[in-house]
JSON list of C-alpha atoms in Angstrom, two decimals:
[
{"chain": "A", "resi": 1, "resn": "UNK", "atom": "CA", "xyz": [-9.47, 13.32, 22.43]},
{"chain": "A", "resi": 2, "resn": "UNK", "atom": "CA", "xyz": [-9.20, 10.14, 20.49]},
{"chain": "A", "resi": 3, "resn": "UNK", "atom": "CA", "xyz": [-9.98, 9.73, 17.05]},
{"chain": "A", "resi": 4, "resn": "UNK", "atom": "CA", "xyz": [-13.38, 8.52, 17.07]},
{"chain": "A", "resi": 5, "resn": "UNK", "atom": "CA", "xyz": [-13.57, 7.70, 13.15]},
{"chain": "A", "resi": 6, "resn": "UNK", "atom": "CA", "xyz": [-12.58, 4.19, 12.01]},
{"chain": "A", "resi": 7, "resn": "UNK", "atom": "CA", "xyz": [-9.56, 2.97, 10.25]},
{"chain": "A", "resi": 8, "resn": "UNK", "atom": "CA", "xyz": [-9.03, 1.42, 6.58]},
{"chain": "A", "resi": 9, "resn": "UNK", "atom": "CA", "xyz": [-5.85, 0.10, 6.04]},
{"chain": "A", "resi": 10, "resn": "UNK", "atom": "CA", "xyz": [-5.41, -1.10, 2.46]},
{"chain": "A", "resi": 11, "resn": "UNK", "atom": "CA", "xyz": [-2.14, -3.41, 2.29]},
{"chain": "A", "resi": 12, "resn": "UNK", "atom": "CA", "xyz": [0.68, -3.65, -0.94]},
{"chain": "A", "resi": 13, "resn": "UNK", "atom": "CA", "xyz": [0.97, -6.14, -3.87]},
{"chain": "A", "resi": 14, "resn": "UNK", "atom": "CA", "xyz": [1.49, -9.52, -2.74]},
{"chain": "A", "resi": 15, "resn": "UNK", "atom": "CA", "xyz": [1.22, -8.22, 1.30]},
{"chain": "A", "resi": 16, "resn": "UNK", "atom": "CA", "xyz": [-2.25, -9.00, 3.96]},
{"chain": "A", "resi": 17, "resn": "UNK", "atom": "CA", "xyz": [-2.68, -7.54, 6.93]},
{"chain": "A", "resi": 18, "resn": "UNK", "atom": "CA", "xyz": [0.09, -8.79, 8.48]},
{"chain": "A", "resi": 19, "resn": "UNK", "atom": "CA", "xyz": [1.56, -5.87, 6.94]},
{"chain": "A", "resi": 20, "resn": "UNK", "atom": "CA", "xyz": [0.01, -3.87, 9.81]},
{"chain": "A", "resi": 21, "resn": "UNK", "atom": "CA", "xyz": [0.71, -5.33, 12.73]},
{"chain": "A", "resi": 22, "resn": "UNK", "atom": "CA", "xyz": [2.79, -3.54, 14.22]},
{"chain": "A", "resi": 23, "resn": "UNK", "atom": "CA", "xyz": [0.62, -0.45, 13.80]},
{"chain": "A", "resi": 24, "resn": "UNK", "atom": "CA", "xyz": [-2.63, -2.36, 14.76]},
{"chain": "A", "resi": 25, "resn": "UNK", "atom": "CA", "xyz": [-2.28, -1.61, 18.82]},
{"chain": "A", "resi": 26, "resn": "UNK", "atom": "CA", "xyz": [-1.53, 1.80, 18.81]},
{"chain": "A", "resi": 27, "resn": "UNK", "atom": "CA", "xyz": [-4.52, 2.56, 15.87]},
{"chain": "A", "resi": 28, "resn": "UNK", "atom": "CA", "xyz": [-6.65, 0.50, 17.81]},
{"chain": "A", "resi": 29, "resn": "UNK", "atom": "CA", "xyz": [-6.46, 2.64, 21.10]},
{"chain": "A", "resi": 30, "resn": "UNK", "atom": "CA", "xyz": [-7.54, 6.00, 18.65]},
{"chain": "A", "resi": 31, "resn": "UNK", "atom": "CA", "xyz": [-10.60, 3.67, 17.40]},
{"chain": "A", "resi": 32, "resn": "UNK", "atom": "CA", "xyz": [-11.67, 0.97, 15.16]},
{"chain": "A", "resi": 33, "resn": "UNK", "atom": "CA", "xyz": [-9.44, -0.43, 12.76]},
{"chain": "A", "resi": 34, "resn": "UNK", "atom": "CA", "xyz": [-10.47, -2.51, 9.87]},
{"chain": "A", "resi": 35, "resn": "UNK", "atom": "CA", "xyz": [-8.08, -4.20, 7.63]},
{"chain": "A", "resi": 36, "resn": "UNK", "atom": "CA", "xyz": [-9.38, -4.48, 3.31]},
{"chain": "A", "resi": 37, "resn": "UNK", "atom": "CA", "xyz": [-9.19, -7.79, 1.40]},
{"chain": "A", "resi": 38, "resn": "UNK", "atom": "CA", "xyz": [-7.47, -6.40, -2.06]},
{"chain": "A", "resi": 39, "resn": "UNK", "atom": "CA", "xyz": [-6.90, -10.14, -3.40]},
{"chain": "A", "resi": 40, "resn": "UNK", "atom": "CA", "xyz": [-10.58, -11.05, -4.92]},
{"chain": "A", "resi": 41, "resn": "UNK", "atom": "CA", "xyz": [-9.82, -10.08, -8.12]},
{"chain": "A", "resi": 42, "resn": "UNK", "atom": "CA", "xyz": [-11.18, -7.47, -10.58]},
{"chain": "A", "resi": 43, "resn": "UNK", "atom": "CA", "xyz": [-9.88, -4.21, -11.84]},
{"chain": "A", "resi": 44, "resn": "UNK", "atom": "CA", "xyz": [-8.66, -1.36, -9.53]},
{"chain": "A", "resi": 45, "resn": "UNK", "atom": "CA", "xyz": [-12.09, 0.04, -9.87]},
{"chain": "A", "resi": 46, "resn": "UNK", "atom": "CA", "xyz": [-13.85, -2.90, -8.95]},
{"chain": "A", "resi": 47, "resn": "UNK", "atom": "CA", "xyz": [-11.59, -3.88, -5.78]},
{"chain": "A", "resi": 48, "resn": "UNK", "atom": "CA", "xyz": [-12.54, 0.03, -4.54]},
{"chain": "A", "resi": 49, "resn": "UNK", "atom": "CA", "xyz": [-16.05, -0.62, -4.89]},
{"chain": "A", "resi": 50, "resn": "UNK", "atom": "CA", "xyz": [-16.03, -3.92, -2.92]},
{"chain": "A", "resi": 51, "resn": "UNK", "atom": "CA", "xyz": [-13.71, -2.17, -0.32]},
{"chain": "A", "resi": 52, "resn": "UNK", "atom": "CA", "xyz": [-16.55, 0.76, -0.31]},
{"chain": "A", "resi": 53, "resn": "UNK", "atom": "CA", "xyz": [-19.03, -1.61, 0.46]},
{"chain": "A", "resi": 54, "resn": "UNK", "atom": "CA", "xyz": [-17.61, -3.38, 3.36]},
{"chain": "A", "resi": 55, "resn": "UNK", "atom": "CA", "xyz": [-15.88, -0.41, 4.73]},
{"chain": "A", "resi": 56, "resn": "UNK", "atom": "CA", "xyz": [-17.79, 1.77, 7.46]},
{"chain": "A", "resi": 57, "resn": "UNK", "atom": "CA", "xyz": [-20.14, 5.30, 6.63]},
{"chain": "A", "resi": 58, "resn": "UNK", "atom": "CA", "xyz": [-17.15, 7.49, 7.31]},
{"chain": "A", "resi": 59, "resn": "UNK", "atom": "CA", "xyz": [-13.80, 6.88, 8.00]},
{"chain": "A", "resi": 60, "resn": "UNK", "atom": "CA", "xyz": [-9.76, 7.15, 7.52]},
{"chain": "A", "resi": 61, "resn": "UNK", "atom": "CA", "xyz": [-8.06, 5.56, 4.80]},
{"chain": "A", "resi": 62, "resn": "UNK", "atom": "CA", "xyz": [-4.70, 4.53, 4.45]},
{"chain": "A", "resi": 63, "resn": "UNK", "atom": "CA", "xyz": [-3.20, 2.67, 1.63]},
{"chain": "A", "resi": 64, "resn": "UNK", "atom": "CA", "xyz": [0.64, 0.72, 0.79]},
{"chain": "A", "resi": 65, "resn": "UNK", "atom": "CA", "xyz": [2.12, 0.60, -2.27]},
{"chain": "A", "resi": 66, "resn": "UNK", "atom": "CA", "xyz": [-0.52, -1.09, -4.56]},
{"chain": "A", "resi": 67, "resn": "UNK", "atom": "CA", "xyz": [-2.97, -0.34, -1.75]},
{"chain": "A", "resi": 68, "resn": "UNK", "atom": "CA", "xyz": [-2.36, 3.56, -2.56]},
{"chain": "A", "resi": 69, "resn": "UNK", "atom": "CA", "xyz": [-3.71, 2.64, -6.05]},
{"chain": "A", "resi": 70, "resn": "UNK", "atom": "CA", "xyz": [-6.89, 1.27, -4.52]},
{"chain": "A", "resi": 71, "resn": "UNK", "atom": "CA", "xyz": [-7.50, 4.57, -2.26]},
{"chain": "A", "resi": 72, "resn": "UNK", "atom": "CA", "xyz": [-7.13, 7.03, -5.03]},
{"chain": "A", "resi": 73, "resn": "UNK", "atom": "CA", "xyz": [-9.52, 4.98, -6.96]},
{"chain": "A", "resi": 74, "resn": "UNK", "atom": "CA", "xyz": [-11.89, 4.70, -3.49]},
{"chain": "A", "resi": 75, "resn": "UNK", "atom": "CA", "xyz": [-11.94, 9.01, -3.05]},
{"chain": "A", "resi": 76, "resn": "UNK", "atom": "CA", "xyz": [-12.63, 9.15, -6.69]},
{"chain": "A", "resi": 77, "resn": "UNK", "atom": "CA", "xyz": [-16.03, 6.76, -6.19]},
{"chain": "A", "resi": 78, "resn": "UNK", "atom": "CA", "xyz": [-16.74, 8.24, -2.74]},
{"chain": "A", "resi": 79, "resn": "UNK", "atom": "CA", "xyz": [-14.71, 11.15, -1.49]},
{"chain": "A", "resi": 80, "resn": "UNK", "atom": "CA", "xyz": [-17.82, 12.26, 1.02]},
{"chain": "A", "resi": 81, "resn": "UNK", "atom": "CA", "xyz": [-17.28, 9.03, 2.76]},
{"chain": "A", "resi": 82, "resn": "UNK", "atom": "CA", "xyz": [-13.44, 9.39, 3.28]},
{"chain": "A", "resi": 83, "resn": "UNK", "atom": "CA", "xyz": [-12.19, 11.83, 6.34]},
{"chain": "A", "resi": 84, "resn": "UNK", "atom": "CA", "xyz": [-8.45, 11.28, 5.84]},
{"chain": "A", "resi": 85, "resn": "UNK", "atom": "CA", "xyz": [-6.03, 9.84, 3.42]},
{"chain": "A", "resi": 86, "resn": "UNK", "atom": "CA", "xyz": [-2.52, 8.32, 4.18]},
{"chain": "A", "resi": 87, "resn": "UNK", "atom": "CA", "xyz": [-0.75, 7.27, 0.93]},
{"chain": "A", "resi": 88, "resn": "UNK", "atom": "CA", "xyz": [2.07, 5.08, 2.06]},
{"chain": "A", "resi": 89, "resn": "UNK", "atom": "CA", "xyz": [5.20, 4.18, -0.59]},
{"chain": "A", "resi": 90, "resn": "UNK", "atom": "CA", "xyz": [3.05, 4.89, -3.90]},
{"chain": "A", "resi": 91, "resn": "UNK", "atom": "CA", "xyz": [1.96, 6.65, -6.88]},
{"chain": "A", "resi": 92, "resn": "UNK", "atom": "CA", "xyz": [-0.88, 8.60, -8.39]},
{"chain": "A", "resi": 93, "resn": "UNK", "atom": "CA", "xyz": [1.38, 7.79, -11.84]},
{"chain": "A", "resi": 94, "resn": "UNK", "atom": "CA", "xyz": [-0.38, 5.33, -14.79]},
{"chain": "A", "resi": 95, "resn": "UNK", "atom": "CA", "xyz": [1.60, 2.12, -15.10]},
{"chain": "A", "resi": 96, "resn": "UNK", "atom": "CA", "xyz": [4.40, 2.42, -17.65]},
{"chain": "A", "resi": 97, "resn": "UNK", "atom": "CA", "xyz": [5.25, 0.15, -20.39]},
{"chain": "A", "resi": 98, "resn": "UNK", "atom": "CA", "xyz": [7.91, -1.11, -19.03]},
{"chain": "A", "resi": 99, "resn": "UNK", "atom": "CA", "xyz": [6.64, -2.09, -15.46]},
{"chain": "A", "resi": 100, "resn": "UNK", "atom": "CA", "xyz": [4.15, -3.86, -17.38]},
{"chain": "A", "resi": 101, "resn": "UNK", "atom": "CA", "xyz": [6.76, -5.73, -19.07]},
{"chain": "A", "resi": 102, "resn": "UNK", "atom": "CA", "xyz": [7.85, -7.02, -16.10]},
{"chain": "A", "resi": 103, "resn": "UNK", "atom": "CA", "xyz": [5.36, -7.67, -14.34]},
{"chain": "A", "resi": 104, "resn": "UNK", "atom": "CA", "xyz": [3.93, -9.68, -17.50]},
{"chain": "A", "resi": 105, "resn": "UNK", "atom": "CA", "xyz": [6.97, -11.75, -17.09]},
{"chain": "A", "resi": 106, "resn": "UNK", "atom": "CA", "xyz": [6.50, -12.62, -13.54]},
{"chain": "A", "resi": 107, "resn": "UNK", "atom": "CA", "xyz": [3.01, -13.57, -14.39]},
{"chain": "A", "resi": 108, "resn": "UNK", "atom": "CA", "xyz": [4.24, -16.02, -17.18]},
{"chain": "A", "resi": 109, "resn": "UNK", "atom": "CA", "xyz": [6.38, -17.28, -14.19]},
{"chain": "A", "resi": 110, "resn": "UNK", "atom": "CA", "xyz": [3.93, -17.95, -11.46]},
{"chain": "A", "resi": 111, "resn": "UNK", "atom": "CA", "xyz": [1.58, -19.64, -13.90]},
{"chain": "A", "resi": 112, "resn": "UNK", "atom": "CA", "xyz": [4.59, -21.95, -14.58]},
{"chain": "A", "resi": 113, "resn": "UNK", "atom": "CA", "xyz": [4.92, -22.79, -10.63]},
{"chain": "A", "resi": 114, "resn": "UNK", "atom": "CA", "xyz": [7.47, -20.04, -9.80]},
{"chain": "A", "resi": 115, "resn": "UNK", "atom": "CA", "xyz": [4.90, -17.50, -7.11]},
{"chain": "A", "resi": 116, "resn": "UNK", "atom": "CA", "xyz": [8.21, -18.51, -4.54]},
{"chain": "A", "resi": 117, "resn": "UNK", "atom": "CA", "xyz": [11.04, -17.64, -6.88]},
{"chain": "A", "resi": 118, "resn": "UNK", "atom": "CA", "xyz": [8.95, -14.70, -8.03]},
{"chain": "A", "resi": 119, "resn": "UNK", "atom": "CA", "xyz": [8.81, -13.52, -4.49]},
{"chain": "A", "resi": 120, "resn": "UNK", "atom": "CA", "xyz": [12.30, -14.19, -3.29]},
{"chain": "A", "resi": 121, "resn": "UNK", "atom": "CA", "xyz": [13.66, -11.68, -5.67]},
{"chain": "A", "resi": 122, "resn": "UNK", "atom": "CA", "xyz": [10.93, -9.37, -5.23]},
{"chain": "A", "resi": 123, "resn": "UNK", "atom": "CA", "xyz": [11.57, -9.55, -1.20]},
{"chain": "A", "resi": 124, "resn": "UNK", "atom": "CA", "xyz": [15.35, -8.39, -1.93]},
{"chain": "A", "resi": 125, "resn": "UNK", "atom": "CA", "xyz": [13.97, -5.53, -4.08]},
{"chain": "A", "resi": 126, "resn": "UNK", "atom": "CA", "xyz": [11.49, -4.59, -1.15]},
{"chain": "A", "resi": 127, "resn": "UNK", "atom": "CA", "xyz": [13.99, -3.83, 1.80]},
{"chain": "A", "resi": 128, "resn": "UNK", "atom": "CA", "xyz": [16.49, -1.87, 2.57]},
{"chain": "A", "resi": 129, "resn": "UNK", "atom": "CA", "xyz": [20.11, -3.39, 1.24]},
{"chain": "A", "resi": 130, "resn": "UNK", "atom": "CA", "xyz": [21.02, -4.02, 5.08]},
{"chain": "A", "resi": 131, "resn": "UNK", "atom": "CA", "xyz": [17.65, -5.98, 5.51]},
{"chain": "A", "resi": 132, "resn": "UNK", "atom": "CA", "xyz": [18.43, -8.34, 2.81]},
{"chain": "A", "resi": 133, "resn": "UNK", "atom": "CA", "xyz": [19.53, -11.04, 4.86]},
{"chain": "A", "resi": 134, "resn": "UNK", "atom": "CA", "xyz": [17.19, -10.54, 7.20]},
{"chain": "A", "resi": 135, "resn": "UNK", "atom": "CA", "xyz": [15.51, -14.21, 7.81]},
{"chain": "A", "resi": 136, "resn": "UNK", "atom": "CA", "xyz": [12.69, -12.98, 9.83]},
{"chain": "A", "resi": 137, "resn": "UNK", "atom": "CA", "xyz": [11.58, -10.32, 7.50]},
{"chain": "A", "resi": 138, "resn": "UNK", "atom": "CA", "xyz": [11.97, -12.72, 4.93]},
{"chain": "A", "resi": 139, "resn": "UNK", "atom": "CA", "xyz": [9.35, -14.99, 6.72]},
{"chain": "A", "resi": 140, "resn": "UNK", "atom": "CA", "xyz": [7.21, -12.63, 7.01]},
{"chain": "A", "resi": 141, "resn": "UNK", "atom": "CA", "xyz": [6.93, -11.91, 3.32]},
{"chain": "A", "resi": 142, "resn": "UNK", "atom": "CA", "xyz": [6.83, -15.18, 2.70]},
{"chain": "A", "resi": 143, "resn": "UNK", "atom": "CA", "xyz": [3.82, -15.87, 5.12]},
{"chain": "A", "resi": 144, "resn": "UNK", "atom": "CA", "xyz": [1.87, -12.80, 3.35]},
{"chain": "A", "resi": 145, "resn": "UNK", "atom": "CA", "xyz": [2.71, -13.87, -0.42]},
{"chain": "A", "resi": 146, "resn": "UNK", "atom": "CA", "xyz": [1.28, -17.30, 1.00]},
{"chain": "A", "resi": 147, "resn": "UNK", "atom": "CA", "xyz": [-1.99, -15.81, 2.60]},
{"chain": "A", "resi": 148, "resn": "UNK", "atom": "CA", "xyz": [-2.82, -13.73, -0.76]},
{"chain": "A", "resi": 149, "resn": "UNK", "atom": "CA", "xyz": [-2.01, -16.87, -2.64]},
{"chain": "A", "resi": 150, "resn": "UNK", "atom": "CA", "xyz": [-0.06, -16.96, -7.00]},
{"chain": "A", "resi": 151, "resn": "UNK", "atom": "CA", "xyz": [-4.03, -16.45, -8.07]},
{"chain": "A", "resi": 152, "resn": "UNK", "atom": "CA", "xyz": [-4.42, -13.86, -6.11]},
{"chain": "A", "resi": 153, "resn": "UNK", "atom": "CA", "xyz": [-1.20, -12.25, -7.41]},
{"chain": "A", "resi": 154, "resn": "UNK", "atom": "CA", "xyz": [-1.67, -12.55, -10.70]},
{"chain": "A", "resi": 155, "resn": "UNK", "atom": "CA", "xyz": [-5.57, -10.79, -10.50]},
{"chain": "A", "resi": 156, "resn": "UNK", "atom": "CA", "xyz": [-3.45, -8.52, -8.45]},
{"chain": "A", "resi": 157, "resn": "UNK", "atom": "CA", "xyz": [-0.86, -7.68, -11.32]},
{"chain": "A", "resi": 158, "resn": "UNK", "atom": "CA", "xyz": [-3.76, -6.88, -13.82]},
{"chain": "A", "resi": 159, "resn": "UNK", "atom": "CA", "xyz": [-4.99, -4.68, -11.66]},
{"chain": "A", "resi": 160, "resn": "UNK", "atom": "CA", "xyz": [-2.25, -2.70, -11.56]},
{"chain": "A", "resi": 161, "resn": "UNK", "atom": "CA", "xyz": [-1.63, -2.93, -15.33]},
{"chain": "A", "resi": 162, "resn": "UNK", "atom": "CA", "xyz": [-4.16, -1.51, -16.17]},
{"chain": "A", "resi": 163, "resn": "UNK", "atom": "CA", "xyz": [-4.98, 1.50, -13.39]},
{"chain": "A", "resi": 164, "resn": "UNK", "atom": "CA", "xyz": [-6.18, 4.77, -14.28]},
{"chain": "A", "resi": 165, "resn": "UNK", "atom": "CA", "xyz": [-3.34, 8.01, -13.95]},
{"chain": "A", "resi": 166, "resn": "UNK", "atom": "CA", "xyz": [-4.67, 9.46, -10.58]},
{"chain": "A", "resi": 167, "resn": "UNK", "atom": "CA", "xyz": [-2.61, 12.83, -10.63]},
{"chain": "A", "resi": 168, "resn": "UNK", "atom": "CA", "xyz": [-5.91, 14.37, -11.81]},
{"chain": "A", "resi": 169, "resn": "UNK", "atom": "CA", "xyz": [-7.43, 13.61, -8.87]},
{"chain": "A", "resi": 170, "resn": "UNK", "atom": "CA", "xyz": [-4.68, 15.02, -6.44]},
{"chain": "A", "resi": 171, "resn": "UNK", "atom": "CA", "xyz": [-6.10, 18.76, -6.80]},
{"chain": "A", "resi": 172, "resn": "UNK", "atom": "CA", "xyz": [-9.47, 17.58, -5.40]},
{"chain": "A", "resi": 173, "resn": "UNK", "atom": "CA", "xyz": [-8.52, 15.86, -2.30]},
{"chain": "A", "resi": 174, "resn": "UNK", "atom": "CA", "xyz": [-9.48, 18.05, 0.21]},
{"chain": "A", "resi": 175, "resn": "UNK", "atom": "CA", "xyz": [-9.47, 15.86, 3.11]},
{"chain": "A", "resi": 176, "resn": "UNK", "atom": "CA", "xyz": [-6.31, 15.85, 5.79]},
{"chain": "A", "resi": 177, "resn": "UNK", "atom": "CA", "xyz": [-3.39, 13.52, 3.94]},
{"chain": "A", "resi": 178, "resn": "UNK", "atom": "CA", "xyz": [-0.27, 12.11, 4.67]},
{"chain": "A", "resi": 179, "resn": "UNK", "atom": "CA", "xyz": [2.04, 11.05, 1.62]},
{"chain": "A", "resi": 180, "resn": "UNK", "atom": "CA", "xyz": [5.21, 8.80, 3.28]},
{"chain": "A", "resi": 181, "resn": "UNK", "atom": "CA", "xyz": [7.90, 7.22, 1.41]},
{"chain": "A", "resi": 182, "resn": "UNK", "atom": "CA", "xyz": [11.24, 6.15, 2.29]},
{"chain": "A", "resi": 183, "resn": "UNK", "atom": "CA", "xyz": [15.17, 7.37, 0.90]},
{"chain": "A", "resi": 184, "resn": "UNK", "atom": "CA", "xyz": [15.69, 3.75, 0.11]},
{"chain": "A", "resi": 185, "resn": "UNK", "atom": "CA", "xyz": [12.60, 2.50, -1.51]},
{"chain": "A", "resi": 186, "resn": "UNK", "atom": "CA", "xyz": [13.49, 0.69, -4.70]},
{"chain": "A", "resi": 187, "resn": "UNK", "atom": "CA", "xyz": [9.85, -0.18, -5.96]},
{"chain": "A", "resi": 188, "resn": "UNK", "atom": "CA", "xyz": [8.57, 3.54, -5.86]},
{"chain": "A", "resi": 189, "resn": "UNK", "atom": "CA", "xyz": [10.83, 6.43, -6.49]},
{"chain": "A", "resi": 190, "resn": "UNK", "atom": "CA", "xyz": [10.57, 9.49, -3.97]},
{"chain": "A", "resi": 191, "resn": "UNK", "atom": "CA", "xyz": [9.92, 11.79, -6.51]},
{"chain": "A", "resi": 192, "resn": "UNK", "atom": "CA", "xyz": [6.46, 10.13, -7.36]},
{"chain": "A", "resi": 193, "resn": "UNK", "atom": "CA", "xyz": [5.56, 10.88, -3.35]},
{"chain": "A", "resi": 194, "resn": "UNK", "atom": "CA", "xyz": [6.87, 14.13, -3.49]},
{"chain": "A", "resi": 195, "resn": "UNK", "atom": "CA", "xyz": [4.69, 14.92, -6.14]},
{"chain": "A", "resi": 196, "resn": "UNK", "atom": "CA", "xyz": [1.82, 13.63, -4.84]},
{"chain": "A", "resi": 197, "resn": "UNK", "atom": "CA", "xyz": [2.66, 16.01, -1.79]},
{"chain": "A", "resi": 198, "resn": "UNK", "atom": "CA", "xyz": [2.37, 19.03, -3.84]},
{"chain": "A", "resi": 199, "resn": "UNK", "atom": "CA", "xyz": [-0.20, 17.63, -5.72]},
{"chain": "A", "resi": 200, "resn": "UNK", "atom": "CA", "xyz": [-2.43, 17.28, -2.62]},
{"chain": "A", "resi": 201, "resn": "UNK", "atom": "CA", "xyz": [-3.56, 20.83, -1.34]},
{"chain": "A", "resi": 202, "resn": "UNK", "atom": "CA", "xyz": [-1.99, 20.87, 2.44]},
{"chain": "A", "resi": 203, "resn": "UNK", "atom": "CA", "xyz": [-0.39, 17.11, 2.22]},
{"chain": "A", "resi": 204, "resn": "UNK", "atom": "CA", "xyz": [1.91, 16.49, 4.58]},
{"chain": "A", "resi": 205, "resn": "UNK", "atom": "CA", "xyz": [5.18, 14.46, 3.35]},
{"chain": "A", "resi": 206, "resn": "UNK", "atom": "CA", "xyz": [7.20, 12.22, 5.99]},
{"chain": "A", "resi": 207, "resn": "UNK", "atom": "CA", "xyz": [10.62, 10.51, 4.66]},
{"chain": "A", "resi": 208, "resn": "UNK", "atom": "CA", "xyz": [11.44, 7.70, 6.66]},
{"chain": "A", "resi": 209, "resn": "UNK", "atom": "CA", "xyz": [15.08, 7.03, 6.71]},
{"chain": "A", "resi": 210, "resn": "UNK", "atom": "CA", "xyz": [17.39, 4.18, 6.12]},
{"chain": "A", "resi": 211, "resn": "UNK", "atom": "CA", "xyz": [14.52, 2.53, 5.01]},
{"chain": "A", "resi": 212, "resn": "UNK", "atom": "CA", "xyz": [13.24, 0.23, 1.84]},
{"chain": "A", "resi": 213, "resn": "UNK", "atom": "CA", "xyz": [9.68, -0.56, 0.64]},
{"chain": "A", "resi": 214, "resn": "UNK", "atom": "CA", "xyz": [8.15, -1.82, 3.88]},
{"chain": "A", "resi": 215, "resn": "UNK", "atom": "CA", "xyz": [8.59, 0.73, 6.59]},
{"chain": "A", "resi": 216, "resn": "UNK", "atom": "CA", "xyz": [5.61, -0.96, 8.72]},
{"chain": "A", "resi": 217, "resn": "UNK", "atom": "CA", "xyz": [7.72, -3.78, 9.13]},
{"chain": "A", "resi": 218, "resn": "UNK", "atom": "CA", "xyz": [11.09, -2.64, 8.55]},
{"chain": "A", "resi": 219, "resn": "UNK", "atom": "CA", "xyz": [11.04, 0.62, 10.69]},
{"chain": "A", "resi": 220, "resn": "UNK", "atom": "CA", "xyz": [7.77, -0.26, 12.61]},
{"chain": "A", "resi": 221, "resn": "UNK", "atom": "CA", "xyz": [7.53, 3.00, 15.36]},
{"chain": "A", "resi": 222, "resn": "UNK", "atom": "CA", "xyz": [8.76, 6.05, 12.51]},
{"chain": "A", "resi": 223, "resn": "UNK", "atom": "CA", "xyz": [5.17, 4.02, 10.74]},
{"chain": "A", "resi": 224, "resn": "UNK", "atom": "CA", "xyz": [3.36, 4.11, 13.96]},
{"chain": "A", "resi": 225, "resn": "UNK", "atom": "CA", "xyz": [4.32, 7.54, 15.06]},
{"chain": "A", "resi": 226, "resn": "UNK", "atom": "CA", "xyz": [3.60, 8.96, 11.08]},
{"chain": "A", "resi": 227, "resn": "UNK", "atom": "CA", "xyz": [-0.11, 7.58, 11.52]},
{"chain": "A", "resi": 228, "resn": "UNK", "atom": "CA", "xyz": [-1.07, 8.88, 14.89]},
{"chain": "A", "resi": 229, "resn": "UNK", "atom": "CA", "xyz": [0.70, 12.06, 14.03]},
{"chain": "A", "resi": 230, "resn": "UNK", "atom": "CA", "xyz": [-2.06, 11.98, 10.51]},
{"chain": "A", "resi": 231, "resn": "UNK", "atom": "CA", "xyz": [-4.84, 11.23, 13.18]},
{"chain": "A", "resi": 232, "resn": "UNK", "atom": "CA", "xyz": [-4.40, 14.25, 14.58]},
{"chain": "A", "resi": 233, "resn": "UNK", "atom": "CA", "xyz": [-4.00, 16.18, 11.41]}
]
């Protein structure tokens, strides 16, 4: 039977839901899909509660990279409301001193006109070495880093500054979960997903291979396949 319960998909720093699109068609035939504006500003607590509010009674939740942030902070405000969780390429971790570092320095950049040169080097860090040339991937980051805007970013990087440590919440997720990373993903080590995994009581963990940061865009059916597959979970 198909899933009957809608779907929440919660894109990455600096990503919309163009992130998804590959994935849309196939999650659309198992039932609704709705994709969650993450670029309005406020802190990661805030952004879940607007999410919460626009997001359907009950319903599947999967979150990318900063978007895994956001979900963890969503079950923590409303875990009744939330029948599955797929945390894609992220972290229950705190932020770390220096990843704020950095990131404070690409702020100081984009308010000085550089959002493009900020997200030409991030785009290298984001796929797999063999992508790196890869023009149309490149667009494609490009176009999303344009939809969410330097403002955007910036509210964006504070957010994730500043984000609570979530591993005490792993132990009370009791809903199905999928925790995916990639072996090539240079923005979020493995060993963060893997201990999500045994954080999470039952989690299943998928390692896509040959792969970088984006897997819905850079190895689009292992993405698709790993979400129906949680669908059924």
């Amino acid at each position: 039977m198909p899933n009957s319960l809608p779907v929440v998909l919660v894109p990455g720093l600096a990503c919309s839901p163009r992130i998804y699109d590959p994935q849309i068609p196939a999650l659309w035939r198992q039932g609704p899909v709705v994709l969650a504006n993450h670029a309005r500003g406020g802190d990661m607590a805030a952004i879940a509660r607007r999410i919460l509010a626009e997001a359907p009674l009950r319903f599947a939740l999967a979150g990318h990279s900063m978007g895994g942030y956001i979900i963890l902070e969503m079950y923590r405000q409303a875990p009744e409301r939330i029948a599955r969780l797929a945390l894609l390429n992220t972290s229950a971790r705190p932020e770390t001193p220096e990843a704020s570092e950095r990131r404070r320095g690409w702020i100081t950049e984009v308010k000085k006109g550089g959002y493009r040169a900020v997200m030409d080097r991030l785009f290298a860090d984001f796929v797999h070495p063999a992508l790196a040339r890869d023009e149309r991937l490149h667009r494609i980051v490009l176009d999303m880093a344009d939809d969410v805007g330097p403002d955007a970013f910036v509210w964006q990087l504070e957010a994730i500054m500043t984000r609570a440590d979530s591993r005490p919440t792993l132990a009370t997720i009791k809903c199905p979960t999928l925790v995916l990373t990639c072996d090539t993903d240079n923005m979020v080590p493995n060993d963060a997903s893997i201990e999500m995994a045994n954080g999470i009581p039952g989690a299943k963990l998928v390692t896509v291979p040959d792969c970088g940061h984006l897997p819905q865009l850079e190895k689009p059916q292992a993405m698709t396949e790993a979400l129906l597959d949680w669908l059924e979970m």
